[in-house]
């Protein structure tokens, strides 16, 4: 496993090259004065081969989405991994 943490440009690069098997998206309810759009949406995730949004859950006010290329997840309870 390799975990990639970077800004939206880094994440998009890995997605566009089809190098992502699983993605955990954290959507935080924050507003910036001058926001930088990530341009990471369902269309990009699906075009990268991540066809399965396995579900989402709330965590400390954030929305966590779990995506997978083949529909599998390392733990039966997605909140227990990583």
C-alpha positions as a Python dict, from the first residue, in 0.01 Angstrom:
ca = {
    (1, 'X'): (0, 0, 0),
    (2, 'X'): (105, 355, -68),
    (3, 'X'): (-78, 649, 82),
    (4, 'X'): (-58, 968, -119),
    (5, 'X'): (-128, 1290, 67),
    (6, 'X'): (-94, 1602, -134),
    (7, 'X'): (-294, 1879, -280),
    (8, 'X'): (-549, 1842, -556),
    (9, 'X'): (-286, 1850, -832),
    (10, 'X'): (-102, 1551, -685),
    (11, 'X'): (-424, 1355, -634),
    (12, 'X'): (-547, 1433, -987),
    (13, 'X'): (-214, 1320, -1135),
    (14, 'X'): (-240, 979, -971),
    (15, 'X'): (-607, 948, -1068),
    (16, 'X'): (-549, 1052, -1428),
    (17, 'X'): (-272, 791, -1464),
    (18, 'X'): (-503, 517, -1333),
    (19, 'X'): (-273, 446, -1037),
    (20, 'X'): (-539, 451, -766),
    (21, 'X'): (-713, 133, -645),
    (22, 'X'): (-884, 289, -344),
    (23, 'X'): (-963, 646, -250),
    (24, 'X'): (-1078, 793, 78),
    (25, 'X'): (-1220, 1139, 21),
    (26, 'X'): (-1262, 1370, 319),
    (27, 'X'): (-1508, 1648, 252),
    (28, 'X'): (-1486, 1914, 520),
    (29, 'X'): (-1753, 2182, 565),
    (30, 'X'): (-1512, 2472, 521),
    (31, 'X'): (-1538, 2785, 314),
    (32, 'X'): (-1233, 2976, 199),
    (33, 'X'): (-1228, 3339, 94),
    (34, 'X'): (-1042, 3242, -221),
    (35, 'X'): (-1093, 2870, -260),
    (36, 'X'): (-895, 2648, -493),
    (37, 'X'): (-1131, 2397, -657),
    (38, 'X'): (-995, 2043, -654),
    (39, 'X'): (-1179, 1935, -969),
    (40, 'X'): (-1203, 1590, -812),
    (41, 'X'): (-1557, 1471, -858),
    (42, 'X'): (-1748, 1150, -931),
    (43, 'X'): (-1673, 1183, -1303),
    (44, 'X'): (-1295, 1196, -1249),
    (45, 'X'): (-1305, 911, -997),
    (46, 'X'): (-1509, 693, -1231),
    (47, 'X'): (-1288, 774, -1531),
    (48, 'X'): (-989, 669, -1316),
    (49, 'X'): (-1150, 327, -1278),
    (50, 'X'): (-1295, 380, -931),
    (51, 'X'): (-1640, 255, -1017),
    (52, 'X'): (-1761, 172, -671),
    (53, 'X'): (-1843, 431, -407),
    (54, 'X'): (-1877, 179, -128),
    (55, 'X'): (-2036, 423, 108),
    (56, 'X'): (-1983, 726, 322),
    (57, 'X'): (-1992, 815, 687),
    (58, 'X'): (-1964, 1121, 908),
    (59, 'X'): (-1658, 1181, 1123),
    (60, 'X'): (-1619, 1492, 1339),
    (61, 'X'): (-1827, 1702, 1101),
    (62, 'X'): (-1652, 1576, 785),
    (63, 'X'): (-1806, 1347, 524),
    (64, 'X'): (-1582, 1050, 440),
    (65, 'X'): (-1638, 871, 107),
    (66, 'X'): (-1476, 535, 28),
    (67, 'X'): (-1413, 447, -337),
    (68, 'X'): (-1273, 123, -479),
    (69, 'X'): (-1167, 1, -821),
    (70, 'X'): (-1299, -354, -771),
    (71, 'X'): (-1563, -303, -502),
    (72, 'X'): (-1358, -456, -222),
    (73, 'X'): (-1238, -296, 101),
    (74, 'X'): (-962, -422, 337),
    (75, 'X'): (-1199, -435, 635),
    (76, 'X'): (-1567, -529, 653),
    (77, 'X'): (-1631, -208, 848),
    (78, 'X'): (-1496, 71, 626),
    (79, 'X'): (-1461, 300, 929),
    (80, 'X'): (-1201, 61, 1075),
    (81, 'X'): (-952, 108, 791),
    (82, 'X'): (-700, 261, 752),
}
